[in-house]
Amino acid sequence: MLKLLSLLLFLSNVSLSIESKTWEHCSPVHSDAVSVEGFSTRFEQAEGSKDIFVVLEAHGNLKDEILGGSFQFKVTHQDGAEIAYKGPYDICCDLFSSTVCVWEGTYPNQTRSSACPIPPGPFAARVRRPMWVEYPGVYRAELSAASASGAEVMCLRSWVHFHPAE
């Protein structure tokens, strides 16, 4: 279901923050494991910094416990050029805002604690990564998450306009 486009420019403590709350599920048939209430994509730049970040955020309700899994995301410019990010990422450590995982040991023999299982109930998810390119235009962001068995947990898509400062 396509939501009404809302493009916002915030000027508080950020010199650039452009947000879009236009979103949809990646396919008409989507998982019942999660009830997504909102998904947004924005570009932000801290005051005095040249670095621009893409931020994807989702919120809603988990209907079932998540025992493990992974997620991936991609950002694609309107001309089809994709900004590549490594992945997949750990769904239990790197997606849900309520989770905390800790690296233990010394490199290269480190292990990471797990925040799983993620209990059912309200959730907030957030991904923030650097933008590697800064071409003006419309970008599509896609976030997909799967359980340890490979079943889709959620797949969301949104669009945002980006026009870097001259």
mmCIF file of C-alpha atoms in Angstrom:
data_model
loop_
_atom_site.group_PDB
_atom_site.id
_atom_site.type_symbol
_atom_site.label_atom_id
_atom_site.label_comp_id
_atom_site.label_asym_id
_atom_site.label_seq_id
_atom_site.Cartn_x
_atom_site.Cartn_y
_atom_site.Cartn_z
ATOM 1 C CA MET A 1 0.000 0.000 0.000
ATOM 2 C CA LEU A 2 1.522 3.261 -1.114
ATOM 3 C CA LYS A 3 1.536 5.997 1.512
ATOM 4 C CA LEU A 4 1.157 9.695 0.789
ATOM 5 C CA LEU A 5 4.452 11.373 -0.109
ATOM 6 C CA SER A 6 5.744 13.658 2.577
ATOM 7 C CA LEU A 7 9.026 15.426 1.917
ATOM 8 C CA LEU A 8 10.381 17.280 4.921
ATOM 9 C CA LEU A 9 13.371 19.558 5.379
ATOM 10 C CA PHE A 10 14.572 19.870 8.955
ATOM 11 C CA LEU A 11 16.900 22.667 9.978
ATOM 12 C CA SER A 12 17.334 21.983 13.709
ATOM 13 C CA ASN A 13 20.793 20.618 14.555
ATOM 14 C CA VAL A 14 21.376 19.165 11.112
ATOM 15 C CA SER A 15 22.355 21.155 8.068
ATOM 16 C CA LEU A 16 20.714 18.630 5.713
ATOM 17 C CA SER A 17 17.912 16.210 6.483
ATOM 18 C CA ILE A 18 15.497 15.267 3.716
ATOM 19 C CA GLU A 19 12.925 12.607 4.566
ATOM 20 C CA SER A 20 10.344 10.622 2.665
ATOM 21 C CA LYS A 21 7.593 8.600 4.272
ATOM 22 C CA THR A 22 6.311 7.210 0.981
ATOM 23 C CA TRP A 23 6.616 3.444 1.281
ATOM 24 C CA GLU A 24 5.207 0.088 0.267
ATOM 25 C CA HIS A 25 5.802 -3.603 0.787
ATOM 26 C CA CYS A 26 8.148 -5.064 -1.841
ATOM 27 C CA SER A 27 5.425 -7.391 -3.110
ATOM 28 C CA PRO A 28 1.637 -7.568 -2.823
ATOM 29 C CA VAL A 29 1.972 -10.831 -0.862
ATOM 30 C CA HIS A 30 4.016 -10.141 2.267
ATOM 31 C CA SER A 31 4.813 -11.809 5.564
ATOM 32 C CA ASP A 32 2.277 -11.868 8.378
ATOM 33 C CA ALA A 33 5.115 -12.099 10.934
ATOM 34 C CA VAL A 34 5.358 -8.314 11.161
ATOM 35 C CA SER A 35 2.794 -5.543 11.074
ATOM 36 C CA VAL A 36 4.641 -2.489 9.727
ATOM 37 C CA GLU A 37 3.101 0.851 10.650
ATOM 38 C CA GLY A 38 5.701 3.086 9.032
ATOM 39 C CA PHE A 39 8.909 3.107 7.034
ATOM 40 C CA SER A 40 10.969 6.146 6.122
ATOM 41 C CA THR A 41 14.189 6.999 4.359
ATOM 42 C CA ARG A 42 16.158 10.157 4.857
ATOM 43 C CA PHE A 43 19.498 11.737 4.076
ATOM 44 C CA GLU A 44 21.180 13.572 6.895
ATOM 45 C CA GLN A 45 24.302 15.635 7.304
ATOM 46 C CA ALA A 46 25.526 16.841 10.678
ATOM 47 C CA GLU A 47 26.232 20.538 11.101
ATOM 48 C CA GLY A 48 29.785 21.316 9.967
ATOM 49 C CA SER A 49 30.323 17.904 8.354
ATOM 50 C CA LYS A 50 30.669 17.034 4.670
ATOM 51 C CA ASP A 51 29.550 13.427 5.263
ATOM 52 C CA ILE A 52 26.026 12.507 4.201
ATOM 53 C CA PHE A 53 24.266 9.430 5.581
ATOM 54 C CA VAL A 54 21.238 7.466 4.444
ATOM 55 C CA VAL A 55 18.938 6.441 7.306
ATOM 56 C CA LEU A 56 16.182 3.829 6.984
ATOM 57 C CA GLU A 57 13.700 3.470 9.854
ATOM 58 C CA ALA A 58 10.712 1.191 10.359
ATOM 59 C CA HIS A 59 8.289 0.674 13.219
ATOM 60 C CA GLY A 60 5.394 -1.610 13.938
ATOM 61 C CA ASN A 61 4.596 -4.858 15.737
ATOM 62 C CA LEU A 62 6.309 -8.242 15.665
ATOM 63 C CA LYS A 63 3.645 -10.942 15.817
ATOM 64 C CA ASP A 64 6.118 -13.760 16.521
ATOM 65 C CA GLU A 65 9.422 -14.114 18.316
ATOM 66 C CA ILE A 66 12.483 -13.779 16.047
ATOM 67 C CA LEU A 67 15.040 -16.479 16.826
ATOM 68 C CA GLY A 68 17.679 -15.294 14.364
ATOM 69 C CA GLY A 69 18.182 -14.245 10.769
ATOM 70 C CA SER A 70 19.650 -11.555 8.591
ATOM 71 C CA PHE A 71 18.770 -8.393 6.729
ATOM 72 C CA GLN A 72 20.030 -6.522 3.715
ATOM 73 C CA PHE A 73 19.384 -3.126 2.246
ATOM 74 C CA LYS A 74 20.172 -1.291 -0.931
ATOM 75 C CA VAL A 75 19.845 2.220 -2.249
ATOM 76 C CA THR A 76 19.296 2.716 -5.988
ATOM 77 C CA HIS A 77 19.409 5.977 -7.954
ATOM 78 C CA GLN A 78 16.660 6.676 -10.506
ATOM 79 C CA ASP A 79 19.144 5.905 -13.323
ATOM 80 C CA GLY A 80 19.533 2.355 -11.959
ATOM 81 C CA ALA A 81 22.935 2.818 -10.306
ATOM 82 C CA GLU A 82 22.979 0.913 -7.020
ATOM 83 C CA ILE A 83 24.960 2.026 -3.992
ATOM 84 C CA ALA A 84 26.484 -1.223 -2.774
ATOM 85 C CA TYR A 85 26.566 -2.082 0.916
ATOM 86 C CA LYS A 86 27.976 -5.288 2.343
ATOM 87 C CA GLY A 87 25.568 -7.742 3.803
ATOM 88 C CA PRO A 88 23.766 -9.670 4.949
ATOM 89 C CA TYR A 89 23.745 -8.193 8.449
ATOM 90 C CA ASP A 90 22.692 -9.878 11.703
ATOM 91 C CA ILE A 91 18.985 -9.203 12.304
ATOM 92 C CA CYS A 92 19.407 -9.643 16.076
ATOM 93 C CA CYS A 93 22.304 -7.196 16.492
ATOM 94 C CA ASP A 94 22.181 -4.641 13.698
ATOM 95 C CA LEU A 95 18.528 -3.859 12.955
ATOM 96 C CA PHE A 96 16.257 -3.547 15.971
ATOM 97 C CA SER A 97 16.836 -0.452 18.103
ATOM 98 C CA SER A 98 16.213 -2.311 21.365
ATOM 99 C CA THR A 99 19.061 -4.803 20.858
ATOM 100 C CA VAL A 100 22.650 -4.545 22.019
ATOM 101 C CA CYS A 101 25.377 -6.960 20.964
ATOM 102 C CA VAL A 102 28.965 -6.834 22.163
ATOM 103 C CA TRP A 103 32.166 -7.995 20.503
ATOM 104 C CA GLU A 104 34.240 -10.070 22.942
ATOM 105 C CA GLY A 105 37.836 -11.246 22.750
ATOM 106 C CA THR A 106 40.705 -9.908 20.698
ATOM 107 C CA TYR A 107 40.971 -9.566 16.941
ATOM 108 C CA PRO A 108 40.949 -11.781 14.860
ATOM 109 C CA ASN A 109 39.350 -14.271 17.263
ATOM 110 C CA GLN A 110 36.428 -12.106 18.361
ATOM 111 C CA THR A 111 32.948 -13.442 18.947
ATOM 112 C CA ARG A 112 29.749 -11.447 19.117
ATOM 113 C CA SER A 113 27.023 -11.867 21.686
ATOM 114 C CA SER A 114 23.497 -12.292 20.335
ATOM 115 C CA ALA A 115 20.416 -10.309 21.273
ATOM 116 C CA CYS A 116 18.114 -13.085 20.063
ATOM 117 C CA PRO A 117 15.445 -14.005 20.571
ATOM 118 C CA ILE A 118 13.634 -10.744 19.777
ATOM 119 C CA PRO A 119 10.292 -10.921 21.618
ATOM 120 C CA PRO A 120 6.922 -10.203 19.984
ATOM 121 C CA GLY A 121 5.491 -6.717 20.405
ATOM 122 C CA PRO A 122 6.269 -3.175 19.278
ATOM 123 C CA PHE A 123 9.547 -2.653 17.432
ATOM 124 C CA ALA A 124 11.694 0.101 15.998
ATOM 125 C CA ALA A 125 14.343 -0.691 13.406
ATOM 126 C CA ARG A 126 17.088 1.598 12.122
ATOM 127 C CA VAL A 127 19.911 1.408 9.592
ATOM 128 C CA ARG A 128 22.348 4.328 9.105
ATOM 129 C CA ARG A 129 25.191 4.159 6.580
ATOM 130 C CA PRO A 130 27.311 6.656 4.596
ATOM 131 C CA MET A 131 26.151 7.753 1.136
ATOM 132 C CA TRP A 132 28.956 6.918 -1.266
ATOM 133 C CA VAL A 133 27.607 9.060 -4.092
ATOM 134 C CA GLU A 134 25.744 12.326 -4.047
ATOM 135 C CA TYR A 135 23.957 12.603 -7.388
ATOM 136 C CA PRO A 136 20.762 14.638 -7.440
ATOM 137 C CA GLY A 137 17.565 12.764 -8.166
ATOM 138 C CA VAL A 138 15.199 10.196 -6.717
ATOM 139 C CA TYR A 139 16.577 7.268 -4.727
ATOM 140 C CA ARG A 140 14.784 4.042 -3.863
ATOM 141 C CA ALA A 141 15.724 2.341 -0.595
ATOM 142 C CA GLU A 142 14.838 -1.274 0.058
ATOM 143 C CA LEU A 143 15.136 -3.126 3.357
ATOM 144 C CA SER A 144 14.581 -6.874 3.467
ATOM 145 C CA ALA A 145 14.824 -9.165 6.485
ATOM 146 C CA ALA A 146 14.585 -12.943 6.739
ATOM 147 C CA SER A 147 14.408 -15.419 9.614
ATOM 148 C CA ALA A 148 17.150 -18.001 10.220
ATOM 149 C CA SER A 149 15.100 -20.463 8.122
ATOM 150 C CA GLY A 150 15.048 -17.983 5.206
ATOM 151 C CA ALA A 151 11.370 -16.996 5.569
ATOM 152 C CA GLU A 152 10.634 -13.331 4.869
ATOM 153 C CA VAL A 153 10.167 -11.235 8.001
ATOM 154 C CA MET A 154 9.667 -7.981 6.092
ATOM 155 C CA CYS A 155 10.565 -6.313 2.821
ATOM 156 C CA LEU A 156 9.948 -2.577 2.537
ATOM 157 C CA ARG A 157 10.631 0.032 -0.132
ATOM 158 C CA SER A 158 10.591 3.825 -0.089
ATOM 159 C CA TRP A 159 11.665 6.749 -2.258
ATOM 160 C CA VAL A 160 13.331 10.029 -1.433
ATOM 161 C CA HIS A 161 14.436 13.046 -3.492
ATOM 162 C CA PHE A 162 18.018 14.194 -3.000
ATOM 163 C CA HIS A 163 19.441 17.518 -4.119
ATOM 164 C CA PRO A 164 22.866 18.254 -2.597
ATOM 165 C CA ALA A 165 23.661 21.815 -1.590
ATOM 166 C CA GLU A 166 25.371 23.822 -4.299
#
